[in-house]
């Protein structure tokens, strides 16, 4: 386990990693979604034969997993991206392929805009691209509570009951305040939006969508801008669990 300081004094972002096989390929950085943890969601993917042999970093964003959870941190997408940049700087992971799931994909987009030296390719899995997602989105449900109601008024407990055993396994490890602020940041989005940022980036970009999900809004516009969109058949939002082999192959496929 490695760590780097970020944000408030004394706070550290942490990650685990596997060494590369000497092929000279760019390091691959995995970033989890809201209430998740990177190694849990992606370590088995990095070990797949389609991806094995590359240096791989599994970074937990602030407030999640093994990273610190300072109370005086905003947990906006921009702040998450800056903390992720601190980890990659400390790791010497320049020009990385960043694989981001859901909220982690949104953070990866912001990172690519703010620190283009750190990102050579983006792979986004069901990433949030627009503010104000529909009521079925987990971030929308969490953000309907005030921070006080969520953290101390029962919202945290009700959310854990609602999300089911798979997501609950990692969400229960997240800090409730960080979770609420992160969800609220997703609902607010960024300016310009994550979608507009993605459209304007000049790096290879792949967007993975689960075939059993709701599809991808604005797909034609993304493809016209050079974003490669691939569907993982038979998979939902958590494609890395639903079909790990197909997911790993989609990540490995070059644009």
Short mmCIF file of C-alpha atoms in Angstrom, two decimals:
data_model
loop_
_atom_site.label_atom_id
_atom_site.label_comp_id
_atom_site.label_asym_id
_atom_site.label_seq_id
_atom_site.Cartn_x
_atom_site.Cartn_y
_atom_site.Cartn_z
CA UNK A 1 0.00 0.00 0.00
CA UNK A 2 1.26 3.46 -0.94
CA UNK A 3 0.06 6.94 -0.04
CA UNK A 4 0.38 10.62 -0.92
CA UNK A 5 -0.79 13.78 0.87
CA UNK A 6 -3.75 15.70 -0.48
CA UNK A 7 -6.01 18.54 0.60
CA UNK A 8 -6.17 19.19 4.35
CA UNK A 9 -2.94 18.81 6.27
CA UNK A 10 -2.32 15.23 7.31
CA UNK A 11 -4.78 13.67 4.83
CA UNK A 12 -3.52 10.93 2.50
CA UNK A 13 -4.89 9.24 -0.58
CA UNK A 14 -3.89 5.57 -0.83
CA UNK A 15 -3.55 2.90 -3.46
CA UNK A 16 -2.18 -0.56 -4.07
CA UNK A 17 -0.42 -1.60 -7.24
CA UNK A 18 1.08 -4.46 -9.21
CA UNK A 19 4.38 -4.13 -11.09
CA UNK A 20 4.59 -4.17 -14.85
CA UNK A 21 6.21 -6.82 -16.96
CA UNK A 22 8.75 -4.58 -18.59
CA UNK A 23 6.85 -4.12 -21.86
CA UNK A 24 7.17 -0.35 -21.58
CA UNK A 25 3.45 0.21 -21.75
CA UNK A 26 1.83 3.10 -19.94
CA UNK A 27 0.74 2.39 -16.36
CA UNK A 28 -2.93 1.60 -16.03
CA UNK A 29 -4.82 3.38 -13.26
CA UNK A 30 -8.18 2.09 -12.05
CA UNK A 31 -10.62 4.49 -10.37
CA UNK A 32 -13.81 3.28 -8.66
CA UNK A 33 -17.30 4.73 -8.55
CA UNK A 34 -19.38 6.27 -5.78
CA UNK A 35 -19.25 4.22 -2.60
CA UNK A 36 -16.86 1.67 -4.10
CA UNK A 37 -13.18 0.71 -3.90
CA UNK A 38 -10.79 0.26 -6.81
CA UNK A 39 -9.11 -3.05 -5.98
CA UNK A 40 -12.42 -4.76 -5.24
CA UNK A 41 -13.88 -3.66 -8.57
CA UNK A 42 -10.81 -3.98 -10.77
CA UNK A 43 -8.01 -6.21 -9.42
CA UNK A 44 -9.49 -9.27 -11.10
CA UNK A 45 -9.73 -7.31 -14.35
CA UNK A 46 -6.06 -6.28 -14.25
CA UNK A 47 -5.14 -9.97 -13.79
CA UNK A 48 -7.03 -11.06 -16.91
CA UNK A 49 -4.70 -12.30 -19.68
CA UNK A 50 -5.90 -9.49 -21.93
CA UNK A 51 -4.52 -6.91 -19.49
CA UNK A 52 -1.94 -8.73 -17.36
CA UNK A 53 1.67 -7.60 -17.36
CA UNK A 54 1.07 -3.85 -17.21
CA UNK A 55 1.81 -1.85 -14.10
CA UNK A 56 -1.60 -1.34 -12.49
CA UNK A 57 -2.63 1.10 -9.74
CA UNK A 58 -5.86 0.74 -7.77
CA UNK A 59 -6.56 4.15 -6.26
CA UNK A 60 -9.21 4.79 -3.61
CA UNK A 61 -10.59 8.31 -3.81
CA UNK A 62 -10.81 10.46 -0.66
CA UNK A 63 -13.46 9.25 1.75
CA UNK A 64 -13.52 5.78 0.20
CA UNK A 65 -11.81 2.47 0.89
CA UNK A 66 -8.37 2.81 2.44
CA UNK A 67 -7.96 6.54 1.79
CA UNK A 68 -8.41 9.19 4.47
CA UNK A 69 -11.73 10.97 4.94
CA UNK A 70 -11.10 14.50 6.24
CA UNK A 71 -14.20 16.33 7.45
CA UNK A 72 -12.94 19.67 6.09
CA UNK A 73 -12.78 18.52 2.45
CA UNK A 74 -15.37 19.32 -0.19
CA UNK A 75 -15.31 16.03 -2.16
CA UNK A 76 -16.17 17.83 -5.41
CA UNK A 77 -15.20 16.19 -8.68
CA UNK A 78 -12.41 18.73 -9.07
CA UNK A 79 -11.06 18.03 -5.59
CA UNK A 80 -11.22 14.28 -6.20
CA UNK A 81 -9.29 14.81 -9.46
CA UNK A 82 -6.63 16.87 -7.69
CA UNK A 83 -6.23 14.18 -5.04
CA UNK A 84 -5.93 11.54 -7.77
CA UNK A 85 -3.27 13.70 -9.43
CA UNK A 86 -1.34 13.78 -6.15
CA UNK A 87 -1.35 9.98 -6.10
CA UNK A 88 -0.17 9.68 -9.70
CA UNK A 89 2.53 12.30 -9.16
CA UNK A 90 3.82 10.41 -6.12
CA UNK A 91 3.68 7.12 -8.02
CA UNK A 92 5.47 8.53 -11.06
CA UNK A 93 2.56 7.40 -13.19
CA UNK A 94 2.86 9.94 -15.99
CA UNK A 95 0.91 9.38 -19.20
CA UNK A 96 -1.31 6.72 -17.66
CA UNK A 97 -4.26 4.89 -19.12
CA UNK A 98 -7.01 5.80 -16.68
CA UNK A 99 -9.90 3.36 -16.35
CA UNK A 100 -12.75 5.01 -14.46
CA UNK A 101 -16.07 3.49 -13.44
CA UNK A 102 -19.18 5.64 -12.94
CA UNK A 103 -18.13 8.57 -10.71
CA UNK A 104 -14.52 7.49 -11.21
CA UNK A 105 -14.99 8.10 -14.92
CA UNK A 106 -16.20 11.63 -14.21
CA UNK A 107 -13.16 12.24 -12.02
CA UNK A 108 -10.91 10.83 -14.76
CA UNK A 109 -12.34 13.31 -17.28
CA UNK A 110 -11.67 16.22 -14.94
CA UNK A 111 -8.16 14.88 -14.29
CA UNK A 112 -7.44 14.72 -18.03
CA UNK A 113 -8.48 18.37 -18.41
CA UNK A 114 -6.61 19.67 -15.37
CA UNK A 115 -3.49 17.50 -15.71
CA UNK A 116 -3.14 16.33 -19.32
CA UNK A 117 0.43 15.20 -18.62
CA UNK A 118 -0.92 12.40 -16.44
CA UNK A 119 -3.39 10.90 -18.93
CA UNK A 120 -2.58 9.23 -22.26
CA UNK A 121 -5.91 7.40 -22.65
CA UNK A 122 -9.31 7.34 -20.99
CA UNK A 123 -11.51 4.26 -20.59
CA UNK A 124 -14.83 5.25 -19.04
CA UNK A 125 -17.30 2.63 -17.84
CA UNK A 126 -20.86 3.94 -17.50
CA UNK A 127 -19.38 7.28 -16.44
CA UNK A 128 -21.56 10.20 -15.35
CA UNK A 129 -21.41 12.79 -18.13
CA UNK A 130 -24.27 15.11 -17.26
CA UNK A 131 -25.54 16.89 -14.13
CA UNK A 132 -28.90 16.13 -12.55
CA UNK A 133 -29.14 12.39 -13.35
CA UNK A 134 -32.52 10.72 -13.19
CA UNK A 135 -34.21 9.76 -9.92
CA UNK A 136 -33.09 6.15 -10.28
CA UNK A 137 -29.42 7.14 -10.04
CA UNK A 138 -27.80 6.38 -6.69
CA UNK A 139 -26.27 9.84 -6.48
CA UNK A 140 -29.69 11.45 -6.94
CA UNK A 141 -31.16 9.33 -4.16
CA UNK A 142 -28.39 10.23 -1.73
CA UNK A 143 -28.50 13.92 -2.65
CA UNK A 144 -32.22 14.15 -1.87
CA UNK A 145 -31.17 14.16 1.79
CA UNK A 146 -29.51 17.13 3.40
CA UNK A 147 -26.05 16.31 4.71
CA UNK A 148 -27.38 16.32 8.27
CA UNK A 149 -30.28 14.01 7.39
CA UNK A 150 -28.00 11.61 5.56
CA UNK A 151 -25.19 11.44 8.08
CA UNK A 152 -27.12 11.61 11.35
CA UNK A 153 -30.80 11.33 10.44
CA UNK A 154 -31.02 7.78 9.12
CA UNK A 155 -30.34 8.40 5.41
CA UNK A 156 -27.06 6.51 5.53
CA UNK A 157 -28.66 3.44 7.07
CA UNK A 158 -31.62 3.49 4.65
CA UNK A 159 -29.26 3.79 1.69
CA UNK A 160 -27.24 0.78 2.82
CA UNK A 161 -30.43 -1.25 3.06
CA UNK A 162 -31.57 -0.16 -0.39
CA UNK A 163 -28.40 -0.77 -2.40
CA UNK A 164 -28.16 -4.51 -1.82
CA UNK A 165 -25.30 -6.78 -0.72
CA UNK A 166 -22.77 -6.20 -3.54
CA UNK A 167 -22.61 -2.43 -3.37
CA UNK A 168 -23.16 -2.46 0.40
CA UNK A 169 -19.89 -4.40 0.81
CA UNK A 170 -17.83 -1.35 -0.17
CA UNK A 171 -20.28 1.47 0.54
CA UNK A 172 -20.27 0.62 4.25
CA UNK A 173 -16.51 1.37 4.21
CA UNK A 174 -17.02 4.88 2.82
CA UNK A 175 -17.37 7.86 5.11
CA UNK A 176 -21.03 9.01 5.17
CA UNK A 177 -20.12 12.70 4.91
CA UNK A 178 -17.77 12.03 2.01
CA UNK A 179 -20.38 9.87 0.32
CA UNK A 180 -23.05 12.56 0.56
CA UNK A 181 -20.76 15.34 -0.62
CA UNK A 182 -19.50 13.19 -3.51
CA UNK A 183 -23.05 12.29 -4.56
CA UNK A 184 -24.12 15.92 -4.36
CA UNK A 185 -21.13 16.88 -6.52
CA UNK A 186 -22.20 14.36 -9.15
CA UNK A 187 -25.69 15.82 -9.18
CA UNK A 188 -24.32 19.36 -9.56
CA UNK A 189 -21.84 18.30 -12.22
CA UNK A 190 -19.06 20.55 -13.48
CA UNK A 191 -18.76 23.70 -15.56
CA UNK A 192 -18.35 22.97 -18.40
CA UNK A 193 -20.11 19.63 -18.03
CA UNK A 194 -18.20 16.37 -18.00
CA UNK A 195 -19.68 15.62 -21.43
CA UNK A 196 -18.37 18.88 -22.92
CA UNK A 197 -14.95 18.25 -21.39
CA UNK A 198 -14.89 14.73 -22.83
CA UNK A 199 -15.86 15.94 -26.28
CA UNK A 200 -13.00 18.42 -26.29
CA UNK A 201 -10.19 16.17 -25.06
CA UNK A 202 -7.37 15.28 -27.44
CA UNK A 203 -6.51 11.81 -26.13
CA UNK A 204 -7.84 8.38 -27.12
CA UNK A 205 -11.19 7.94 -25.37
CA UNK A 206 -13.26 4.79 -24.98
CA UNK A 207 -16.69 4.67 -23.37
CA UNK A 208 -17.99 1.27 -22.23
CA UNK A 209 -21.70 0.81 -21.77
CA UNK A 210 -23.47 -2.23 -20.37
CA UNK A 211 -25.75 -3.89 -22.89
CA UNK A 212 -28.44 -4.49 -20.28
CA UNK A 213 -28.49 -0.88 -19.12
CA UNK A 214 -30.36 2.20 -20.29
CA UNK A 215 -28.05 2.94 -23.20
CA UNK A 216 -25.92 6.03 -23.72
CA UNK A 217 -27.49 9.43 -24.29
CA UNK A 218 -25.80 11.48 -26.99
CA UNK A 219 -23.91 8.50 -28.39
CA UNK A 220 -23.80 9.87 -31.95
CA UNK A 221 -22.26 13.15 -30.80
CA UNK A 222 -19.61 11.34 -28.78
CA UNK A 223 -18.69 9.08 -31.67
CA UNK A 224 -18.55 12.04 -34.06
CA UNK A 225 -15.99 13.60 -31.69
CA UNK A 226 -13.84 10.47 -31.82
CA UNK A 227 -14.99 8.73 -28.66
CA UNK A 228 -15.04 4.98 -29.25
CA UNK A 229 -18.21 3.53 -27.73
CA UNK A 230 -18.26 -0.19 -27.01
CA UNK A 231 -21.09 -2.24 -25.55
CA UNK A 232 -20.36 -5.02 -23.07
CA UNK A 233 -23.16 -7.48 -23.89
CA UNK A 234 -25.13 -9.02 -21.06
CA UNK A 235 -23.78 -6.51 -18.55
CA UNK A 236 -25.30 -3.74 -16.51
CA UNK A 237 -23.73 -0.81 -14.69
CA UNK A 238 -21.10 -3.07 -13.07
CA UNK A 239 -19.81 -4.63 -16.25
CA UNK A 240 -16.59 -5.73 -14.54
CA UNK A 241 -18.62 -8.08 -12.36
CA UNK A 242 -21.30 -9.09 -14.88
CA UNK A 243 -18.86 -10.26 -17.59
CA UNK A 244 -15.24 -9.84 -16.51
CA UNK A 245 -13.76 -11.45 -19.61
CA UNK A 246 -15.70 -9.30 -22.07
CA UNK A 247 -15.00 -6.24 -19.95
CA UNK A 248 -11.25 -6.87 -19.87
CA UNK A 249 -11.20 -7.39 -23.62
CA UNK A 250 -13.07 -4.11 -24.12
CA UNK A 251 -10.55 -2.28 -21.94
CA UNK A 252 -7.64 -3.87 -23.78
CA UNK A 253 -8.98 -3.08 -27.27
CA UNK A 254 -7.24 -0.05 -28.68
CA UNK A 255 -9.30 2.76 -30.23
#
